[in-house]
mmCIF file of C-alpha atoms and ligand atoms in Angstrom:
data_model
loop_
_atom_site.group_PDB
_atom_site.id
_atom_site.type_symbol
_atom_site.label_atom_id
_atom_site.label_comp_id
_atom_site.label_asym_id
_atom_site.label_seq_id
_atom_site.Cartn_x
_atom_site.Cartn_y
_atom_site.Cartn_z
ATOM 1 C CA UNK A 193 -45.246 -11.951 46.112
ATOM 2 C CA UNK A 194 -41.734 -11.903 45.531
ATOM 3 C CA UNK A 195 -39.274 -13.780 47.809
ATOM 4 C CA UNK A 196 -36.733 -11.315 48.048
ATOM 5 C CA UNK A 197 -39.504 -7.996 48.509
ATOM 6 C CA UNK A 198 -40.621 -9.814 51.703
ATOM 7 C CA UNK A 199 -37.212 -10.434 53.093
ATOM 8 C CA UNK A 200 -36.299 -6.768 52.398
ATOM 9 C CA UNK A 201 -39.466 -5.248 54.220
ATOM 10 C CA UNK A 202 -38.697 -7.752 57.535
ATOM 11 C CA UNK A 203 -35.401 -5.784 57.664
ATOM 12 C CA UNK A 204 -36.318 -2.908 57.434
ATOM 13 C CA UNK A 205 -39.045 -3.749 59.662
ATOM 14 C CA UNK A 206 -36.441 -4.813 62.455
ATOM 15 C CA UNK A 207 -34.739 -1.533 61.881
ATOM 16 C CA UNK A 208 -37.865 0.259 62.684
ATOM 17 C CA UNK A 209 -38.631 -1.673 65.798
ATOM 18 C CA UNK A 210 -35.159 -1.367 67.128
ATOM 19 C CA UNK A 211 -35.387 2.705 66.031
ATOM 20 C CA UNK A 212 -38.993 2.597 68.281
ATOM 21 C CA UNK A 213 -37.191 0.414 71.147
ATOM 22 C CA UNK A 214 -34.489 3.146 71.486
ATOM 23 C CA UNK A 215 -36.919 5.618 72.269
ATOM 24 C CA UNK A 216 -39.138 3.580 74.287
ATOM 25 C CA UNK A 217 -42.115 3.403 71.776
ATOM 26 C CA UNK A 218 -44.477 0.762 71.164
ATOM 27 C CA UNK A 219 -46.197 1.026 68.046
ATOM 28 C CA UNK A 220 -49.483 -0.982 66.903
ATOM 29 C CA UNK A 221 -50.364 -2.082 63.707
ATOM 30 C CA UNK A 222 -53.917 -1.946 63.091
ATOM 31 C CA UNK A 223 -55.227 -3.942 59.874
ATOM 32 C CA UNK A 224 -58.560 -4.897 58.542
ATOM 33 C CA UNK A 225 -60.680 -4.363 55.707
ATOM 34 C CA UNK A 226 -62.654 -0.955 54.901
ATOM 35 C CA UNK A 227 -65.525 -0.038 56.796
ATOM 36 C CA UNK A 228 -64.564 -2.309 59.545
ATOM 37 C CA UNK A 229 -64.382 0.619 62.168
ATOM 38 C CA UNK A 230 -60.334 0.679 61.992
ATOM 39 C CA UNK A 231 -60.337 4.753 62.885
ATOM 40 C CA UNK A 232 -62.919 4.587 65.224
ATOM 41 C CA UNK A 233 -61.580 2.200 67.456
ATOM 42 C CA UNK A 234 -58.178 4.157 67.005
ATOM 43 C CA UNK A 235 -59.676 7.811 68.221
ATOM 44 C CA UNK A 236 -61.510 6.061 71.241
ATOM 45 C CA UNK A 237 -58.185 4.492 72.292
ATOM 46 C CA UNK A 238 -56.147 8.027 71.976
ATOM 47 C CA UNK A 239 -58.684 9.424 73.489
ATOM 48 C CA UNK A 240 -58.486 7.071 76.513
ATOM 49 C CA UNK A 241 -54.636 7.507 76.599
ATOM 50 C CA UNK A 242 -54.978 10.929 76.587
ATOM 51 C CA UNK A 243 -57.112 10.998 79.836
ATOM 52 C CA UNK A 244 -53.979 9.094 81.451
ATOM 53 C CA UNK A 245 -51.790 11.589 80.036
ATOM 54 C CA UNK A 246 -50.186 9.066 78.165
ATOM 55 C CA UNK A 247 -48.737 10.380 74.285
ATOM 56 C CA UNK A 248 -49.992 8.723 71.403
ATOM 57 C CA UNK A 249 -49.854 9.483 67.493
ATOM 58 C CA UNK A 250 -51.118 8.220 64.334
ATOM 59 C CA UNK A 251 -49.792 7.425 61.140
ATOM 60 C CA UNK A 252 -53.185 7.099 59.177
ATOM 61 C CA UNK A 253 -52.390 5.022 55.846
ATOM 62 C CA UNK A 254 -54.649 5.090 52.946
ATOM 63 C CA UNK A 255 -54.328 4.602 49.204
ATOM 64 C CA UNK A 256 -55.349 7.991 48.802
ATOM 65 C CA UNK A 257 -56.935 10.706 51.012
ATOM 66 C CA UNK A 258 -56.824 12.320 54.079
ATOM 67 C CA UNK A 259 -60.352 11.469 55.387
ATOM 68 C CA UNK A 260 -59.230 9.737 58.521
ATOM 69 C CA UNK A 261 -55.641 12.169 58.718
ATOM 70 C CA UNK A 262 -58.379 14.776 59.712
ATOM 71 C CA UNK A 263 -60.254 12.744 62.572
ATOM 72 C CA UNK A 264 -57.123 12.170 64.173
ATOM 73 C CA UNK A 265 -55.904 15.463 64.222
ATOM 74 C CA UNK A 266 -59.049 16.706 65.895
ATOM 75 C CA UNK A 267 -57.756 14.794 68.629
ATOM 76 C CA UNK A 268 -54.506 17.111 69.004
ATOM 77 C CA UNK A 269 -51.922 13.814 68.813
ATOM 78 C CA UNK A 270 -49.342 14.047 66.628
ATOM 79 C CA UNK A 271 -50.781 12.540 63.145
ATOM 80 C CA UNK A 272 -49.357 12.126 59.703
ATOM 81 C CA UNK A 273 -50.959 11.087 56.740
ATOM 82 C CA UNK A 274 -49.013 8.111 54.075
ATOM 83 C CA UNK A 275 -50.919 7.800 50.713
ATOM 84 C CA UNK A 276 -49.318 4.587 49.023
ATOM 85 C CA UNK A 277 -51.417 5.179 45.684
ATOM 86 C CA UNK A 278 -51.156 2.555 43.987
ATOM 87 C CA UNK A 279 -50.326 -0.203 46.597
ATOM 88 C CA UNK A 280 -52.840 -1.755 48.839
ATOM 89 C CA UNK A 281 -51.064 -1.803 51.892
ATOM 90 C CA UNK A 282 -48.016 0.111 53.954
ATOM 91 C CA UNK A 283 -44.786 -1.382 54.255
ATOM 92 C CA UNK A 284 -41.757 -1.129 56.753
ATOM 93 C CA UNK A 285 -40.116 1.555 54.472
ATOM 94 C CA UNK A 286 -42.699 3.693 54.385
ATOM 95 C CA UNK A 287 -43.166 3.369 57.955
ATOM 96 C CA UNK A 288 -39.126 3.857 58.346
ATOM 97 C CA UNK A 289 -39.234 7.404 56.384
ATOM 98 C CA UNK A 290 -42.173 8.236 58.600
ATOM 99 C CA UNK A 291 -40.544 7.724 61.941
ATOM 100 C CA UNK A 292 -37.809 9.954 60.554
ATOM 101 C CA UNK A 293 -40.493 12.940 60.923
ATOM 102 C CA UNK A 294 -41.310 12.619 64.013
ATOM 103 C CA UNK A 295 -39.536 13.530 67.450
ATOM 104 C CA UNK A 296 -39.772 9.580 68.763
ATOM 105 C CA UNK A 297 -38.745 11.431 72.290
ATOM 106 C CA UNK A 298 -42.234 13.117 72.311
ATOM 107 C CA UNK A 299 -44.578 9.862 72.053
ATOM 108 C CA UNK A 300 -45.348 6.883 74.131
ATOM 109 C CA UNK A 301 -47.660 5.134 71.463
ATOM 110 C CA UNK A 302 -47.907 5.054 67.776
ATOM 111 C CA UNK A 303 -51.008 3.683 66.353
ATOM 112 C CA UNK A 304 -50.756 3.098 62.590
ATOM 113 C CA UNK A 305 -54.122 2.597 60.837
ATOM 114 C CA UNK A 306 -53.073 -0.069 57.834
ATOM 115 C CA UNK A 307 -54.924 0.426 54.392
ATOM 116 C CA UNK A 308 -58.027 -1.192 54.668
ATOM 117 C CA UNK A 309 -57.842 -4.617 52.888
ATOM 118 C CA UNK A 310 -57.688 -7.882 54.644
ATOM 119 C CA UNK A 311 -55.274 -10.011 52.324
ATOM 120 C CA UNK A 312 -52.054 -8.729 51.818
ATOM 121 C CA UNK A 313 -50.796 -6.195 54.438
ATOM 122 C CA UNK A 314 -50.368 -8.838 57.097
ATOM 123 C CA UNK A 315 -47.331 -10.041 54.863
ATOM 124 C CA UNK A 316 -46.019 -6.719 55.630
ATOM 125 C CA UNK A 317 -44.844 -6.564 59.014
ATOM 126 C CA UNK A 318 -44.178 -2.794 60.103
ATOM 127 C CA UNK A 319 -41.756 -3.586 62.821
ATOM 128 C CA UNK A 320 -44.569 -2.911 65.245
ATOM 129 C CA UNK A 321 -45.282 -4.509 69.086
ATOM 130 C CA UNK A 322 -48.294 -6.156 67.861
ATOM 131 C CA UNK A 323 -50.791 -6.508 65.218
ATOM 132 C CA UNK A 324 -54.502 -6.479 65.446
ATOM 133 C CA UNK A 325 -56.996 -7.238 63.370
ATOM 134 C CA UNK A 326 -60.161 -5.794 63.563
ATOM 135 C CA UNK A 327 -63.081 -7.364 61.142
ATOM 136 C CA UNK A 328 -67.095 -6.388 62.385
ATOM 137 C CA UNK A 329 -70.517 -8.201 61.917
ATOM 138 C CA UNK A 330 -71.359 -6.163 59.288
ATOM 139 C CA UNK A 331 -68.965 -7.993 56.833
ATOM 140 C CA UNK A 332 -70.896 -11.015 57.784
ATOM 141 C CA UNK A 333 -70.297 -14.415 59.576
ATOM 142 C CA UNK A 334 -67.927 -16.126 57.458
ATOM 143 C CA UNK A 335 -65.164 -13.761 57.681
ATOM 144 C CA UNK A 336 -62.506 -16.083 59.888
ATOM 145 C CA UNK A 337 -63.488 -19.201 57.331
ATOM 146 C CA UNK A 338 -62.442 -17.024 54.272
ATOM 147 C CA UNK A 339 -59.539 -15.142 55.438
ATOM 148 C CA UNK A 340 -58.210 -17.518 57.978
ATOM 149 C CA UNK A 341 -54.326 -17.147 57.943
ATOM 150 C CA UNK A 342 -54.532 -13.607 58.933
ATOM 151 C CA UNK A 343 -56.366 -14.372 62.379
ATOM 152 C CA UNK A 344 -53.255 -16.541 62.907
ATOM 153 C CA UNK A 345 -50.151 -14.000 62.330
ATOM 154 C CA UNK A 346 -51.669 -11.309 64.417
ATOM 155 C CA UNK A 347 -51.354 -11.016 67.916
ATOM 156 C CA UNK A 348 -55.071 -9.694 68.714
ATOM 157 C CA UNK A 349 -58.524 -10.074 66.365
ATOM 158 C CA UNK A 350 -61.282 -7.535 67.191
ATOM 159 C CA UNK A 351 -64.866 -8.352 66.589
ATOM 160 C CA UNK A 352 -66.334 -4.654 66.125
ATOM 161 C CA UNK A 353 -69.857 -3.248 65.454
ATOM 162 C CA UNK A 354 -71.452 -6.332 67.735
ATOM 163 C CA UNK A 355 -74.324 -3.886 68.747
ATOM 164 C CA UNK A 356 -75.243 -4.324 65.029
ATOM 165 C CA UNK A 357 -75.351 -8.042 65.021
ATOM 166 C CA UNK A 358 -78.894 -8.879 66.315
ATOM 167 C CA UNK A 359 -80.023 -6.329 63.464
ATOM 168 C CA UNK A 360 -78.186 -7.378 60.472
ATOM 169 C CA UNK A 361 -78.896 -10.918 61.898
ATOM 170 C CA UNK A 362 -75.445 -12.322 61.983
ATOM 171 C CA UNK A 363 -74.593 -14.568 65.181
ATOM 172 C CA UNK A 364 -71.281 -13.692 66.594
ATOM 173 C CA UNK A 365 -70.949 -17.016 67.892
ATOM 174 C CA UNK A 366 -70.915 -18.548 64.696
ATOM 175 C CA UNK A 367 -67.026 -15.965 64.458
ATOM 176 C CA UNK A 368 -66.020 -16.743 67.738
ATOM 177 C CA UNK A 369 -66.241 -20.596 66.708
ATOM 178 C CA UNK A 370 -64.625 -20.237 63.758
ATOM 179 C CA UNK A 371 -61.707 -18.305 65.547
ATOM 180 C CA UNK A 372 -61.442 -20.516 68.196
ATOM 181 C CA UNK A 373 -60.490 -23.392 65.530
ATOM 182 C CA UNK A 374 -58.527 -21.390 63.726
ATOM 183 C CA UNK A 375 -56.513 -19.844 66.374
ATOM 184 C CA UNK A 376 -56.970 -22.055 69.803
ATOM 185 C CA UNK A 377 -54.919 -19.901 71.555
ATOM 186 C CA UNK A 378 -56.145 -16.463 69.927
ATOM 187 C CA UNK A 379 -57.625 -13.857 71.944
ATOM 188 C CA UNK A 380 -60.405 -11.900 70.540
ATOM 189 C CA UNK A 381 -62.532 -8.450 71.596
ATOM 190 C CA UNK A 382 -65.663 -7.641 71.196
ATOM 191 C CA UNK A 383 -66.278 -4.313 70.458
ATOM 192 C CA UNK A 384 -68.765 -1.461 69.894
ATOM 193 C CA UNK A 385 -66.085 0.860 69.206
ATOM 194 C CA UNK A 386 -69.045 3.863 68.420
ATOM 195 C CA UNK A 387 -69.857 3.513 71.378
ATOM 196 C CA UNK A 388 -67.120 2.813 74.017
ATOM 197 C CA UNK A 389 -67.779 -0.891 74.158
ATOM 198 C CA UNK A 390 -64.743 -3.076 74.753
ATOM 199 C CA UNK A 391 -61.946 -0.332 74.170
ATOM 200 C CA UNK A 392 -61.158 -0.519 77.462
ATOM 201 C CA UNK A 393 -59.997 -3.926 77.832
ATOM 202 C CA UNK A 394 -58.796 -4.397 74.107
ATOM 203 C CA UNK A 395 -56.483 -0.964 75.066
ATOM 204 C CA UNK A 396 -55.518 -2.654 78.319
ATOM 205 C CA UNK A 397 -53.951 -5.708 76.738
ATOM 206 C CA UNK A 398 -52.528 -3.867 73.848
ATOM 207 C CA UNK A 399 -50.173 -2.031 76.200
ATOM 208 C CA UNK A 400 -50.211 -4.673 79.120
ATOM 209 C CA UNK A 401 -51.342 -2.049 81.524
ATOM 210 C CA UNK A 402 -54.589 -1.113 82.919
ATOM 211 C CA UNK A 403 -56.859 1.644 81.547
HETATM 212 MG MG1 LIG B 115 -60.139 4.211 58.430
HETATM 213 ZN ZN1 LIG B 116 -50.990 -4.891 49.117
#
Protein backbone atom coordinates (compact mmCIF):
# COMPACT_ATOMS: atom_id res chain seq x y z
CA UNK A 1 0.00 0.00 0.00
CA UNK A 2 1.25 3.19 -0.96
CA UNK A 3 2.82 5.60 1.59
CA UNK A 4 1.35 8.64 0.47
CA UNK A 5 -2.58 6.90 -0.17
CA UNK A 6 -2.50 6.16 3.60
CA UNK A 7 -1.42 9.56 4.71
CA UNK A 8 -4.10 11.12 2.44
CA UNK A 9 -7.08 8.91 3.83
CA UNK A 10 -5.85 9.82 7.77
CA UNK A 11 -6.62 13.42 6.67
CA UNK A 12 -9.34 13.17 5.37
CA UNK A 13 -10.26 10.92 8.06
CA UNK A 14 -9.54 13.78 10.71
CA UNK A 15 -11.69 16.02 8.62
CA UNK A 16 -14.52 13.67 8.97
CA UNK A 17 -14.20 13.22 12.67
CA UNK A 18 -13.89 16.88 13.33
CA UNK A 19 -17.13 17.36 10.67
CA UNK A 20 -18.97 14.45 13.17
CA UNK A 21 -17.55 16.31 16.45
CA UNK A 22 -19.24 19.58 15.30
CA UNK A 23 -22.44 18.05 15.26
CA UNK A 24 -22.08 15.94 18.19
CA UNK A 25 -21.92 12.51 16.35
CA UNK A 26 -20.10 9.52 17.18
CA UNK A 27 -19.72 7.23 14.46
CA UNK A 28 -18.55 3.39 14.66
CA UNK A 29 -16.68 1.56 12.34
CA UNK A 30 -17.67 -1.90 12.15
CA UNK A 31 -15.14 -4.35 10.24
CA UNK A 32 -14.84 -8.03 9.83
CA UNK A 33 -14.93 -10.57 7.31
CA UNK A 34 -18.23 -11.82 5.39
CA UNK A 35 -20.61 -13.88 7.06
CA UNK A 36 -19.33 -12.86 10.37
CA UNK A 37 -22.80 -11.40 11.49
CA UNK A 38 -21.55 -7.60 10.83
CA UNK A 39 -25.45 -6.45 9.93
CA UNK A 40 -26.96 -8.38 12.42
CA UNK A 41 -25.27 -7.15 15.26
CA UNK A 42 -25.77 -3.59 13.64
CA UNK A 43 -29.89 -3.87 13.39
CA UNK A 44 -30.02 -5.31 17.06
CA UNK A 45 -28.01 -2.29 18.26
CA UNK A 46 -30.37 0.39 16.26
CA UNK A 47 -32.93 -1.33 17.34
CA UNK A 48 -31.91 -0.99 21.03
CA UNK A 49 -31.14 2.77 20.47
CA UNK A 50 -34.25 3.24 19.07
CA UNK A 51 -36.15 2.00 22.22
CA UNK A 52 -34.11 4.88 24.10
CA UNK A 53 -35.11 7.21 21.53
CA UNK A 54 -31.71 7.70 20.70
CA UNK A 55 -31.00 8.47 16.49
CA UNK A 56 -28.88 6.23 14.73
CA UNK A 57 -28.07 5.63 10.87
CA UNK A 58 -26.19 3.41 8.70
CA UNK A 59 -23.92 3.73 6.00
CA UNK A 60 -23.96 -0.01 4.77
CA UNK A 61 -20.67 -0.51 2.54
CA UNK A 62 -20.36 -3.30 0.16
CA UNK A 63 -18.46 -3.98 -3.04
CA UNK A 64 -21.61 -4.25 -4.70
CA UNK A 65 -25.29 -4.60 -3.65
CA UNK A 66 -27.79 -3.40 -1.57
CA UNK A 67 -28.61 -6.63 0.38
CA UNK A 68 -27.89 -5.25 3.79
CA UNK A 69 -29.00 -1.24 2.53
CA UNK A 70 -32.49 -2.99 2.66
CA UNK A 71 -32.33 -4.57 6.31
CA UNK A 72 -31.45 -1.38 7.62
CA UNK A 73 -33.99 0.55 6.15
CA UNK A 74 -36.66 -1.74 7.51
CA UNK A 75 -35.58 -0.33 10.62
CA UNK A 76 -36.75 3.37 9.60
CA UNK A 77 -32.99 4.99 10.50
CA UNK A 78 -31.60 6.98 8.13
CA UNK A 79 -29.45 4.46 5.79
CA UNK A 80 -27.39 4.91 2.69
CA UNK A 81 -25.88 2.46 0.64
CA UNK A 82 -21.69 2.99 -0.75
CA UNK A 83 -20.78 0.33 -3.42
CA UNK A 84 -16.84 0.70 -3.79
CA UNK A 85 -16.79 -1.92 -6.80
CA UNK A 86 -13.78 -2.68 -7.27
CA UNK A 87 -12.06 -1.94 -3.86
CA UNK A 88 -12.29 -4.15 -0.90
CA UNK A 89 -12.82 -1.78 1.66
CA UNK A 90 -14.32 2.03 2.36
CA UNK A 91 -12.12 4.80 2.88
CA UNK A 92 -12.33 8.30 4.66
CA UNK A 93 -13.34 9.94 1.29
CA UNK A 94 -15.98 7.98 0.63
CA UNK A 95 -17.15 8.30 4.04
CA UNK A 96 -16.48 12.32 3.71
CA UNK A 97 -18.91 12.59 0.47
CA UNK A 98 -21.36 10.52 2.47
CA UNK A 99 -21.63 12.72 5.50
CA UNK A 100 -22.24 15.50 3.00
CA UNK A 101 -25.82 13.75 2.40
CA UNK A 102 -26.92 13.62 5.42
CA UNK A 103 -28.43 16.31 7.92
CA UNK A 104 -25.52 15.46 10.78
CA UNK A 105 -28.12 17.69 13.07
CA UNK A 106 -30.68 14.79 12.80
CA UNK A 107 -28.45 11.76 14.20
CA UNK A 108 -26.83 10.82 17.40
CA UNK A 109 -25.03 7.60 16.00
CA UNK A 110 -23.68 6.50 12.74
CA UNK A 111 -22.91 2.92 12.40
CA UNK A 112 -20.94 2.14 9.22
CA UNK A 113 -20.90 -1.56 8.25
CA UNK A 114 -17.14 -1.89 6.53
CA UNK A 115 -16.88 -4.32 3.44
CA UNK A 116 -16.51 -7.56 4.73
CA UNK A 117 -12.80 -8.60 4.54
CA UNK A 118 -10.53 -8.81 7.46
CA UNK A 119 -7.06 -7.57 5.97
CA UNK A 120 -7.01 -4.35 4.60
CA UNK A 121 -9.81 -1.96 5.76
CA UNK A 122 -8.33 -1.56 9.21
CA UNK A 123 -5.52 0.51 7.34
CA UNK A 124 -8.32 2.70 6.49
CA UNK A 125 -9.33 4.64 9.33
CA UNK A 126 -12.84 6.40 8.66
CA UNK A 127 -12.39 9.13 11.15
CA UNK A 128 -14.74 7.20 13.39
CA UNK A 129 -14.96 7.04 17.60
CA UNK A 130 -13.99 3.53 17.54
CA UNK A 131 -13.48 0.47 15.60
CA UNK A 132 -14.73 -2.97 16.24
CA UNK A 133 -14.07 -5.98 14.98
CA UNK A 134 -16.39 -8.59 14.92
CA UNK A 135 -15.02 -12.28 13.74
CA UNK A 136 -17.57 -15.55 14.93
CA UNK A 137 -16.85 -19.31 15.67
CA UNK A 138 -17.94 -20.24 12.55
CA UNK A 139 -14.70 -18.98 10.82
CA UNK A 140 -12.99 -21.29 13.16
CA UNK A 141 -10.47 -21.10 16.12
CA UNK A 142 -7.46 -19.76 14.65
CA UNK A 143 -8.77 -16.54 13.54
CA UNK A 144 -6.73 -14.06 16.18
CA UNK A 145 -3.35 -16.31 15.29
CA UNK A 146 -3.82 -15.53 11.50
CA UNK A 147 -5.01 -12.08 11.43
CA UNK A 148 -3.44 -10.79 14.55
CA UNK A 149 -2.56 -7.04 13.90
CA UNK A 150 -6.10 -6.18 13.34
CA UNK A 151 -7.25 -7.29 16.98
CA UNK A 152 -4.58 -4.73 18.00
CA UNK A 153 -5.65 -1.34 16.05
CA UNK A 154 -9.24 -1.66 16.99
CA UNK A 155 -10.68 -0.48 19.98
CA UNK A 156 -13.28 -3.50 20.59
CA UNK A 157 -13.15 -7.39 19.04
CA UNK A 158 -16.53 -9.21 19.05
CA UNK A 159 -16.69 -12.93 19.27
CA UNK A 160 -20.22 -13.56 17.49
CA UNK A 161 -22.30 -16.71 16.71
CA UNK A 162 -20.91 -18.41 20.24
CA UNK A 163 -24.32 -20.31 20.47
CA UNK A 164 -22.85 -22.14 17.41
CA UNK A 165 -19.62 -23.12 18.97
CA UNK A 166 -20.45 -26.36 20.90
CA UNK A 167 -21.99 -27.49 17.40
CA UNK A 168 -19.41 -26.69 14.93
CA UNK A 169 -17.04 -27.86 17.77
CA UNK A 170 -14.78 -24.91 18.03
CA UNK A 171 -13.71 -23.89 21.75
CA UNK A 172 -13.98 -20.23 22.26
CA UNK A 173 -11.43 -20.39 24.78
CA UNK A 174 -8.91 -21.46 22.53
CA UNK A 175 -9.89 -17.24 20.78
CA UNK A 176 -10.10 -15.71 23.94
CA UNK A 177 -6.41 -17.06 24.65
CA UNK A 178 -5.15 -16.14 21.65
CA UNK A 179 -6.60 -12.51 22.11
CA UNK A 180 -5.55 -12.17 25.39
CA UNK A 181 -1.75 -12.56 24.07
CA UNK A 182 -2.25 -10.66 21.38
CA UNK A 183 -3.95 -7.78 22.88
CA UNK A 184 -3.41 -7.93 26.95
CA UNK A 185 -5.31 -5.08 27.39
CA UNK A 186 -8.11 -5.82 24.63
CA UNK A 187 -11.59 -6.13 25.54
CA UNK A 188 -13.65 -8.63 23.79
CA UNK A 189 -17.72 -9.58 23.55
CA UNK A 190 -19.25 -12.44 23.22
CA UNK A 191 -22.09 -12.42 21.24
CA UNK A 192 -25.16 -14.23 19.84
CA UNK A 193 -26.12 -11.32 17.93
CA UNK A 194 -29.38 -13.59 16.32
CA UNK A 195 -30.40 -13.75 19.23
CA UNK A 196 -29.91 -10.72 21.58
CA UNK A 197 -26.91 -12.17 23.33
CA UNK A 198 -24.28 -9.68 24.41
CA UNK A 199 -25.62 -6.53 22.41
CA UNK A 200 -26.41 -5.07 25.36
CA UNK A 201 -23.20 -4.68 26.98
CA UNK A 202 -21.05 -4.53 23.68
CA UNK A 203 -23.71 -1.32 22.84
CA UNK A 204 -23.12 -0.04 26.36
CA UNK A 205 -19.37 0.35 26.02
CA UNK A 206 -19.49 1.46 22.48
CA UNK A 207 -21.24 4.66 23.56
CA UNK A 208 -20.00 4.68 27.30
CA UNK A 209 -23.54 4.78 28.50
CA UNK A 210 -25.87 2.26 29.75
CA UNK A 211 -28.49 0.44 27.63
MG1 LIG B 1 -23.29 -7.42 6.12
ZN1 LIG C 1 -9.07 -3.07 0.44
Amino acid sequence: MGKDILFANRKIAEENKNRLRQYGVKAYDILGSIGSGKTTLIEKMIDLLSERGIKAGVIAGDVTGDDDYKKFVRHEVWAMNINTEKECHLDARLINHALESVDLGKLDIIFIENVGNLVCPVDFPLGTEKRVVVISVTEGDDMVRKHPLIFTQTDFTVLNKIDLAEIIEVDPNVILRDFERVNPHGRIFLTDAKHDVGIKELLSALIDEDV
